[in-house]
């Protein structure tokens, strides 16, 4: 089974979705399951993981409600306030929803570059493993070193780095990102989503080979057992169609065997999120 490990749904609201600026006008619309389903079918993708885009428990319920109505949505990565004093109560409450596999916080938007190392945040992360939850790490390159220290604190917690930590693909800058990402090498509890690449590229003039060296570095660090395909739809639409995003990965991983491709395009995601 091929599974898109990372995509979003939303009903666009200019305040809630203020991160969508005028340059991203193409995604200032509603994006719902009925919009995605034909795209999955056209690209031969069997299912997807719906990931939070808004930091509220209402968002988590919104995604779980969509999953109940659409079989192709296989899992949800929601949001919960990991710094809340009543976190145990909230985790216990959400444990009734078996399709809720983990949580994410939009760390890239936090002003503190060391946000992941905050005591109150780490106290929350420490509770996730008891409930079998995963955690998606959403960061920029400036956060990578702290992220490595962060995941090392929790060797029993499954983590996945979203969007290969958003390297500067448009500028074709790679050295510092590649060096810092090496910190994840050998950390078997940390996986990486090869997703969101087009958002960091030149939206108008990108070429398929712009992504090759970044994908190669990611595969070298994480290996084919710890990587997942993801599109980041509909955010990807700022620069490419769903099919083009799939083709970017396909063209840049032609060296992989059939078994390695099976892992990349679905099996690793299925195993990680226990789908």
mmCIF file of N, CA and C in Angstrom, residues 50 52 60 75-80 99-104 128 132-136 157 272-273:
data_model
loop_
_atom_site.group_PDB
_atom_site.id
_atom_site.type_symbol
_atom_site.label_atom_id
_atom_site.label_comp_id
_atom_site.label_asym_id
_atom_site.label_seq_id
_atom_site.Cartn_x
_atom_site.Cartn_y
_atom_site.Cartn_z
ATOM 1 N N UNK A 50 -3.478 12.595 7.693
ATOM 2 C CA UNK A 50 -3.885 13.992 7.821
ATOM 3 C C UNK A 50 -3.180 14.605 9.028
ATOM 4 N N UNK A 52 -2.145 18.071 11.402
ATOM 5 C CA UNK A 52 -2.684 19.347 11.863
ATOM 6 C C UNK A 52 -2.008 20.531 11.175
ATOM 7 N N UNK A 60 -7.813 18.901 15.868
ATOM 8 C CA UNK A 60 -7.683 17.450 16.033
ATOM 9 C C UNK A 60 -9.032 16.766 15.804
ATOM 10 N N UNK A 75 -4.857 7.862 9.092
ATOM 11 C CA UNK A 75 -4.392 8.236 10.423
ATOM 12 C C UNK A 75 -4.422 9.752 10.549
ATOM 13 N N UNK A 76 -4.380 10.220 11.791
ATOM 14 C CA UNK A 76 -4.365 11.653 12.080
ATOM 15 C C UNK A 76 -3.196 11.973 13.006
ATOM 16 N N UNK A 77 -2.487 13.045 12.675
ATOM 17 C CA UNK A 77 -1.508 13.654 13.581
ATOM 18 C C UNK A 77 -2.122 14.970 14.033
ATOM 19 N N UNK A 78 -2.512 15.048 15.272
ATOM 20 C CA UNK A 78 -3.243 16.199 15.768
ATOM 21 C C UNK A 78 -2.400 17.157 16.572
ATOM 22 N N UNK A 79 -3.088 18.007 17.323
ATOM 23 C CA UNK A 79 -2.412 18.971 18.205
ATOM 24 C C UNK A 79 -3.013 18.865 19.588
ATOM 25 N N UNK A 80 -2.150 19.018 20.559
ATOM 26 C CA UNK A 80 -2.543 19.087 21.953
ATOM 27 C C UNK A 80 -1.543 20.019 22.616
ATOM 28 N N UNK A 99 -7.502 6.200 15.779
ATOM 29 C CA UNK A 99 -6.881 6.690 14.544
ATOM 30 C C UNK A 99 -5.970 7.884 14.790
ATOM 31 N N UNK A 100 -5.993 8.437 16.002
ATOM 32 C CA UNK A 100 -5.096 9.533 16.362
ATOM 33 C C UNK A 100 -3.764 8.918 16.775
ATOM 34 N N UNK A 101 -2.772 9.076 15.922
ATOM 35 C CA UNK A 101 -1.512 8.364 16.117
ATOM 36 C C UNK A 101 -0.430 9.194 16.795
ATOM 37 N N UNK A 102 -0.557 10.520 16.746
ATOM 38 C CA UNK A 102 0.478 11.342 17.337
ATOM 39 C C UNK A 102 0.112 12.807 17.292
ATOM 40 N N UNK A 103 1.101 13.637 17.648
ATOM 41 C CA UNK A 103 0.867 15.071 17.735
ATOM 42 C C UNK A 103 2.007 15.839 17.078
ATOM 43 N N UNK A 104 1.715 17.124 16.817
ATOM 44 C CA UNK A 104 2.717 18.016 16.241
ATOM 45 C C UNK A 104 2.514 19.407 16.814
ATOM 46 N N UNK A 128 4.226 11.131 26.152
ATOM 47 C CA UNK A 128 3.618 10.575 24.938
ATOM 48 C C UNK A 128 3.827 9.072 24.788
ATOM 49 N N UNK A 132 1.611 5.562 23.539
ATOM 50 C CA UNK A 132 1.940 5.048 22.214
ATOM 51 C C UNK A 132 1.880 6.089 21.118
ATOM 52 N N UNK A 133 1.994 7.373 21.472
ATOM 53 C CA UNK A 133 1.898 8.436 20.488
ATOM 54 C C UNK A 133 3.254 8.762 19.856
ATOM 55 N N UNK A 134 3.204 9.151 18.589
ATOM 56 C CA UNK A 134 4.385 9.638 17.875
ATOM 57 C C UNK A 134 4.439 11.164 18.013
ATOM 58 N N UNK A 135 5.562 11.739 17.572
ATOM 59 C CA UNK A 135 5.676 13.196 17.543
ATOM 60 C C UNK A 135 6.353 13.638 16.257
ATOM 61 N N UNK A 136 5.701 14.560 15.531
ATOM 62 C CA UNK A 136 6.251 15.141 14.303
ATOM 63 C C UNK A 136 7.041 16.397 14.637
ATOM 64 N N UNK A 157 10.919 7.380 22.467
ATOM 65 C CA UNK A 157 9.821 8.116 21.831
ATOM 66 C C UNK A 157 10.008 8.133 20.314
ATOM 67 N N UNK A 272 5.440 3.154 11.211
ATOM 68 C CA UNK A 272 5.678 4.242 12.163
ATOM 69 C C UNK A 272 4.386 4.644 12.869
ATOM 70 N N UNK A 273 3.339 4.858 12.071
ATOM 71 C CA UNK A 273 2.071 5.314 12.641
ATOM 72 C C UNK A 273 1.147 4.161 13.060
#
